[in-house]
Amino acid sequence: MDGSCRVRPGTTWLIWLALGGMLLPGVGHAQRPLDGELTLELLQRIERLEAEVRQMRGELEVHRYQLEQRERDAPAGHPPEARARPSAAIEWADPGAPSRAEDRLSAVAPPEVVTPLPAAGTEQADFAVALNEFREGRFREAIAEFRQFLSDYPESPLAGDARYWLGESYYLRRNLDAAKEMFIDMGLHDPHHARLPDALLKLGYLYGAEGDPDRAREVLEKLVQVYPDTQAASLAERRLESLR
C-alpha cells in the first residue's frame, strides 16, 4: 500500500501545540486574563478538532484495512504483491533484560521481504470490531477490544496493527505511560512492521512530553536515520529542530 491512506502521524499532537498558544494571554496581543467563558469556548473548539481528527484517522484506517482484506482474499492464481518491509528496522533488546525499557533501542537489522499469512476469519472479525471502536472515538472500548485481541491471537498477522492502535488509543486517552510501553512493545515484537516509524515518532513525542529531551532526541534521530524517506521522519526532523 502506498502512503495515500496513511494518517499523518502526530496530527493530534500538532493541533494541541498549535492551539496551545491561544490559551496563553499576551501572545501577539496585550496581556489580559482570559475569562471563564472564553476559556471554555477554546477548550470546546479543541475538543471538536480532536474529534474530527479521530474520525478522519479512523475512516482512513478502515479503508486501509478493507483493502488489505481484499488482498488477502485474492484468488490463488493472483496472489497479492509481496509487501516490502522498510529498508531497515530498529532492533530492540530482549524485554527480559535488566536495562530500563527506555534503553531497548539498539542496532539496525537488515531488510527482509515477506508476505504475511492470511488471518483466520474470526481474527479478522474481532480486529474489525476493535478498529471500529477506535474509529468511533470510543477509545476506552477500543483499548479493551485490542487487549483482548492480543490475548486471543498473540501470533496473528494483525497483532502488530493491534499493538499500534492500542498504543494510539492509550495516547488519545492521555494514558501516556501505557502508550509509551505499547510503542516500545511494538518495537520488540514487530521490528519490521510498516507502522513502526509512526510508533517511534509517538515515542519521541512522549519522551519530550515527560521532560526527557535527551531520550526524545535519541529516538527521533534513530527514526530519521533508519526510515529517512517516511512522513514520520519528516515530522521527526521538525521536532528535532525545536529540541536543539
Short mmCIF file of C-alpha atoms in Angstrom, two decimals:
data_model
loop_
_atom_site.label_atom_id
_atom_site.label_comp_id
_atom_site.label_asym_id
_atom_site.label_seq_id
_atom_site.Cartn_x
_atom_site.Cartn_y
_atom_site.Cartn_z
CA MET A 1 0.00 0.00 0.00
CA ASP A 2 1.22 3.47 -0.69
CA GLY A 3 1.02 6.29 1.79
CA SER A 4 -2.22 7.73 0.41
CA CYS A 5 -4.33 6.04 3.05
CA ARG A 6 -1.88 6.58 5.90
CA VAL A 7 -2.99 9.03 8.54
CA ARG A 8 -0.38 11.63 9.15
CA PRO A 9 1.21 10.66 12.47
CA GLY A 10 1.30 13.25 15.19
CA THR A 11 -1.68 15.21 13.82
CA THR A 12 -3.47 15.37 17.16
CA TRP A 13 -0.26 16.36 18.91
CA LEU A 14 0.37 19.19 16.45
CA ILE A 15 -3.16 20.51 16.92
CA TRP A 16 -2.58 20.70 20.66
CA LEU A 17 0.68 22.58 20.06
CA ALA A 18 -0.89 24.94 17.54
CA LEU A 19 -3.82 25.78 19.77
CA GLY A 20 -1.84 25.81 22.99
CA GLY A 21 -0.63 29.35 22.32
CA MET A 22 -4.22 30.52 22.18
CA LEU A 23 -4.55 29.73 25.87
CA LEU A 24 -1.58 31.93 26.81
CA PRO A 25 -2.52 35.55 27.47
CA GLY A 26 -0.19 38.12 25.98
CA VAL A 27 0.92 36.15 22.90
CA GLY A 28 0.61 38.58 19.97
CA HIS A 29 -1.70 40.83 21.99
CA ALA A 30 -1.62 42.96 25.06
CA GLN A 31 -1.63 40.77 28.13
CA ARG A 32 -5.02 40.28 29.69
CA PRO A 33 -6.62 37.48 31.70
CA LEU A 34 -8.92 35.13 29.86
CA ASP A 35 -12.35 34.96 31.42
CA GLY A 36 -14.06 31.64 32.05
CA GLU A 37 -16.39 31.89 29.07
CA LEU A 38 -13.58 32.39 26.54
CA THR A 39 -11.51 29.61 28.09
CA LEU A 40 -14.45 27.24 27.84
CA GLU A 41 -15.02 28.21 24.21
CA LEU A 42 -11.37 27.49 23.36
CA LEU A 43 -11.46 24.13 25.10
CA GLN A 44 -14.63 23.17 23.25
CA ARG A 45 -13.00 24.18 19.96
CA ILE A 46 -10.04 21.94 20.75
CA GLU A 47 -12.37 19.05 21.55
CA ARG A 48 -14.19 19.48 18.22
CA LEU A 49 -10.91 19.48 16.31
CA GLU A 50 -9.74 16.43 18.21
CA ALA A 51 -12.97 14.62 17.35
CA GLU A 52 -12.65 15.50 13.66
CA VAL A 53 -9.08 14.22 13.57
CA ARG A 54 -10.08 10.99 15.30
CA GLN A 55 -12.89 10.44 12.83
CA MET A 56 -10.65 11.03 9.81
CA ARG A 57 -7.96 8.76 11.21
CA GLY A 58 -10.47 6.00 11.85
CA GLU A 59 -12.12 6.26 8.44
CA LEU A 60 -8.79 6.12 6.61
CA GLU A 61 -7.65 3.19 8.69
CA VAL A 62 -10.85 1.27 7.96
CA HIS A 63 -10.31 1.84 4.23
CA ARG A 64 -6.74 0.56 4.55
CA TYR A 65 -7.92 -2.49 6.47
CA GLN A 66 -10.62 -3.28 3.90
CA LEU A 67 -8.09 -3.08 1.05
CA GLU A 68 -5.76 -5.43 2.88
CA GLN A 69 -8.63 -7.85 3.41
CA ARG A 70 -9.34 -7.87 -0.33
CA GLU A 71 -5.68 -8.56 -0.98
CA ARG A 72 -5.72 -11.48 1.43
CA ASP A 73 -8.86 -12.88 -0.19
CA ALA A 74 -7.43 -12.68 -3.73
CA PRO A 75 -7.68 -15.91 -5.81
CA ALA A 76 -4.76 -18.30 -5.54
CA GLY A 77 -3.79 -17.63 -9.16
CA HIS A 78 -3.42 -13.93 -8.42
CA PRO A 79 -1.61 -13.67 -5.11
CA PRO A 80 -1.25 -10.20 -3.63
CA GLU A 81 2.04 -8.49 -4.23
CA ALA A 82 4.54 -9.14 -1.50
CA ARG A 83 4.88 -6.12 0.67
CA ALA A 84 8.43 -4.97 1.24
CA ARG A 85 9.47 -4.24 4.74
CA PRO A 86 11.20 -0.96 5.46
CA SER A 87 14.76 -0.63 4.14
CA ALA A 88 15.92 -1.33 7.65
CA ALA A 89 14.36 -1.83 11.04
CA ILE A 90 15.39 -0.96 14.54
CA GLU A 91 16.25 -3.95 16.70
CA TRP A 92 15.07 -3.83 20.28
CA ALA A 93 16.72 -5.52 23.24
CA ASP A 94 15.23 -8.57 24.93
CA PRO A 95 12.30 -7.46 27.16
CA GLY A 96 13.71 -9.68 29.90
CA ALA A 97 16.97 -7.74 30.01
CA PRO A 98 17.66 -5.83 33.25
CA SER A 99 18.02 -2.48 31.49
CA ARG A 100 15.29 0.16 31.59
CA ALA A 101 12.54 -0.05 28.99
CA GLU A 102 13.82 3.20 27.53
CA ASP A 103 17.23 1.60 26.85
CA ARG A 104 15.98 -1.10 24.49
CA LEU A 105 16.90 0.68 21.27
CA SER A 106 19.97 -0.86 19.68
CA ALA A 107 21.39 -1.64 16.23
CA VAL A 108 19.84 -1.72 12.77
CA ALA A 109 18.65 -5.01 11.27
CA PRO A 110 18.91 -5.92 7.58
CA PRO A 111 15.81 -5.61 5.37
CA GLU A 112 13.58 -8.57 4.62
CA VAL A 113 10.63 -9.13 2.29
CA VAL A 114 7.74 -11.30 3.39
CA THR A 115 4.11 -11.92 2.53
CA PRO A 116 2.06 -12.30 5.73
CA LEU A 117 -0.21 -15.32 6.04
CA PRO A 118 -3.95 -14.62 5.88
CA ALA A 119 -5.61 -14.23 9.24
CA ALA A 120 -8.47 -16.52 10.18
CA GLY A 121 -11.99 -15.22 9.74
CA THR A 122 -12.59 -14.87 13.47
CA GLU A 123 -9.40 -12.88 13.86
CA GLN A 124 -10.47 -10.52 11.10
CA ALA A 125 -13.90 -10.04 12.64
CA ASP A 126 -12.53 -9.37 16.12
CA PHE A 127 -9.95 -6.94 14.76
CA ALA A 128 -12.66 -5.12 12.81
CA VAL A 129 -14.71 -4.72 16.00
CA ALA A 130 -11.74 -3.20 17.84
CA LEU A 131 -10.88 -0.94 14.93
CA ASN A 132 -14.45 0.27 14.68
CA GLU A 133 -14.41 1.26 18.35
CA PHE A 134 -11.32 3.34 17.62
CA ARG A 135 -12.93 4.83 14.52
CA GLU A 136 -15.95 5.94 16.52
CA GLY A 137 -13.76 7.60 19.14
CA ARG A 138 -14.65 5.07 21.86
CA PHE A 139 -11.07 4.68 22.99
CA ARG A 140 -11.84 3.02 26.32
CA GLU A 141 -13.72 0.28 24.48
CA ALA A 142 -11.04 0.12 21.78
CA ILE A 143 -8.40 -0.49 24.44
CA ALA A 144 -10.39 -3.39 25.87
CA GLU A 145 -11.00 -4.90 22.43
CA PHE A 146 -7.39 -4.62 21.24
CA ARG A 147 -6.10 -6.07 24.52
CA GLN A 148 -8.50 -8.98 24.17
CA PHE A 149 -7.45 -9.48 20.55
CA LEU A 150 -3.77 -9.69 21.52
CA SER A 151 -4.63 -12.14 24.28
CA ASP A 152 -6.68 -14.35 21.95
CA TYR A 153 -4.42 -14.12 18.87
CA PRO A 154 -0.86 -13.34 20.00
CA GLU A 155 0.62 -14.78 16.79
CA SER A 156 -1.88 -13.20 14.39
CA PRO A 157 -0.56 -11.31 11.34
CA LEU A 158 -2.73 -8.48 12.64
CA ALA A 159 -1.06 -8.41 16.07
CA GLY A 160 1.34 -5.65 15.04
CA ASP A 161 -1.54 -3.46 13.87
CA ALA A 162 -3.38 -4.21 17.11
CA ARG A 163 -0.38 -3.11 19.17
CA TYR A 164 -0.07 0.10 17.20
CA TRP A 165 -3.74 1.04 17.54
CA LEU A 166 -3.74 0.03 21.19
CA GLY A 167 -0.86 2.46 21.71
CA GLU A 168 -2.77 5.14 19.79
CA SER A 169 -5.84 4.51 21.94
CA TYR A 170 -3.82 4.93 25.12
CA TYR A 171 -2.22 8.04 23.62
CA LEU A 172 -5.57 9.66 22.87
CA ARG A 173 -6.87 8.70 26.31
CA ARG A 174 -3.82 10.58 27.68
CA ASN A 175 -2.55 7.42 29.39
CA LEU A 176 0.95 8.32 28.29
CA ASP A 177 2.86 5.72 30.29
CA ALA A 178 0.77 2.89 28.83
CA ALA A 179 1.11 4.37 25.34
CA LYS A 180 4.88 4.56 25.68
CA GLU A 181 5.14 0.95 26.85
CA MET A 182 2.92 -0.24 23.98
CA PHE A 183 5.01 1.53 21.33
CA ILE A 184 8.15 0.02 22.88
CA ASP A 185 6.42 -3.36 22.92
CA MET A 186 5.64 -2.98 19.23
CA GLY A 187 9.32 -2.46 18.50
CA LEU A 188 10.18 -5.61 20.44
CA HIS A 189 7.58 -7.82 18.77
CA ASP A 190 7.24 -6.22 15.33
CA PRO A 191 10.65 -4.75 14.41
CA HIS A 192 9.85 -4.75 10.67
CA HIS A 193 6.26 -3.51 10.86
CA ALA A 194 5.28 -0.79 8.40
CA ARG A 195 3.86 1.30 11.25
CA LEU A 196 6.98 1.19 13.39
CA PRO A 197 8.16 4.63 12.16
CA ASP A 198 4.88 6.11 13.38
CA ALA A 199 5.28 4.32 16.72
CA LEU A 200 8.80 5.70 17.10
CA LEU A 201 7.56 9.19 16.30
CA LYS A 202 4.96 8.99 19.05
CA LEU A 203 7.56 7.54 21.41
CA GLY A 204 9.79 10.54 20.78
CA TYR A 205 6.86 12.87 21.41
CA LEU A 206 6.13 11.09 24.68
CA TYR A 207 9.68 11.39 25.96
CA GLY A 208 9.59 15.08 25.13
CA ALA A 209 6.29 15.48 26.99
CA GLU A 210 7.86 13.79 30.02
CA GLY A 211 10.63 16.36 30.09
CA ASP A 212 13.31 14.00 28.76
CA PRO A 213 14.66 15.85 25.70
CA ASP A 214 17.80 13.70 25.50
CA ARG A 215 15.80 10.50 25.15
CA ALA A 216 13.40 12.21 22.74
CA ARG A 217 16.31 13.27 20.52
CA GLU A 218 17.79 9.76 20.63
CA VAL A 219 14.58 8.13 19.43
CA LEU A 220 13.79 10.76 16.80
CA GLU A 221 17.33 10.77 15.41
CA LYS A 222 17.24 6.98 15.14
CA LEU A 223 13.91 7.26 13.31
CA VAL A 224 15.34 9.73 10.78
CA GLN A 225 18.43 7.56 10.31
CA VAL A 226 16.62 4.26 9.74
CA TYR A 227 13.47 5.46 7.94
CA PRO A 228 14.65 8.62 6.14
CA ASP A 229 12.01 8.63 3.39
CA THR A 230 8.92 8.34 5.59
CA GLN A 231 6.49 11.01 6.63
CA ALA A 232 7.25 10.11 10.23
CA ALA A 233 10.90 11.00 9.63
CA SER A 234 9.88 14.37 8.19
CA LEU A 235 7.84 15.13 11.30
CA ALA A 236 10.68 13.89 13.49
CA GLU A 237 13.08 16.35 11.84
CA ARG A 238 10.73 19.20 12.61
CA ARG A 239 10.52 18.16 16.24
CA LEU A 240 14.29 17.78 16.45
CA GLU A 241 14.69 21.40 15.34
CA SER A 242 12.70 22.50 18.36
CA LEU A 243 14.78 20.30 20.67
CA ARG A 244 18.16 21.66 19.55
#
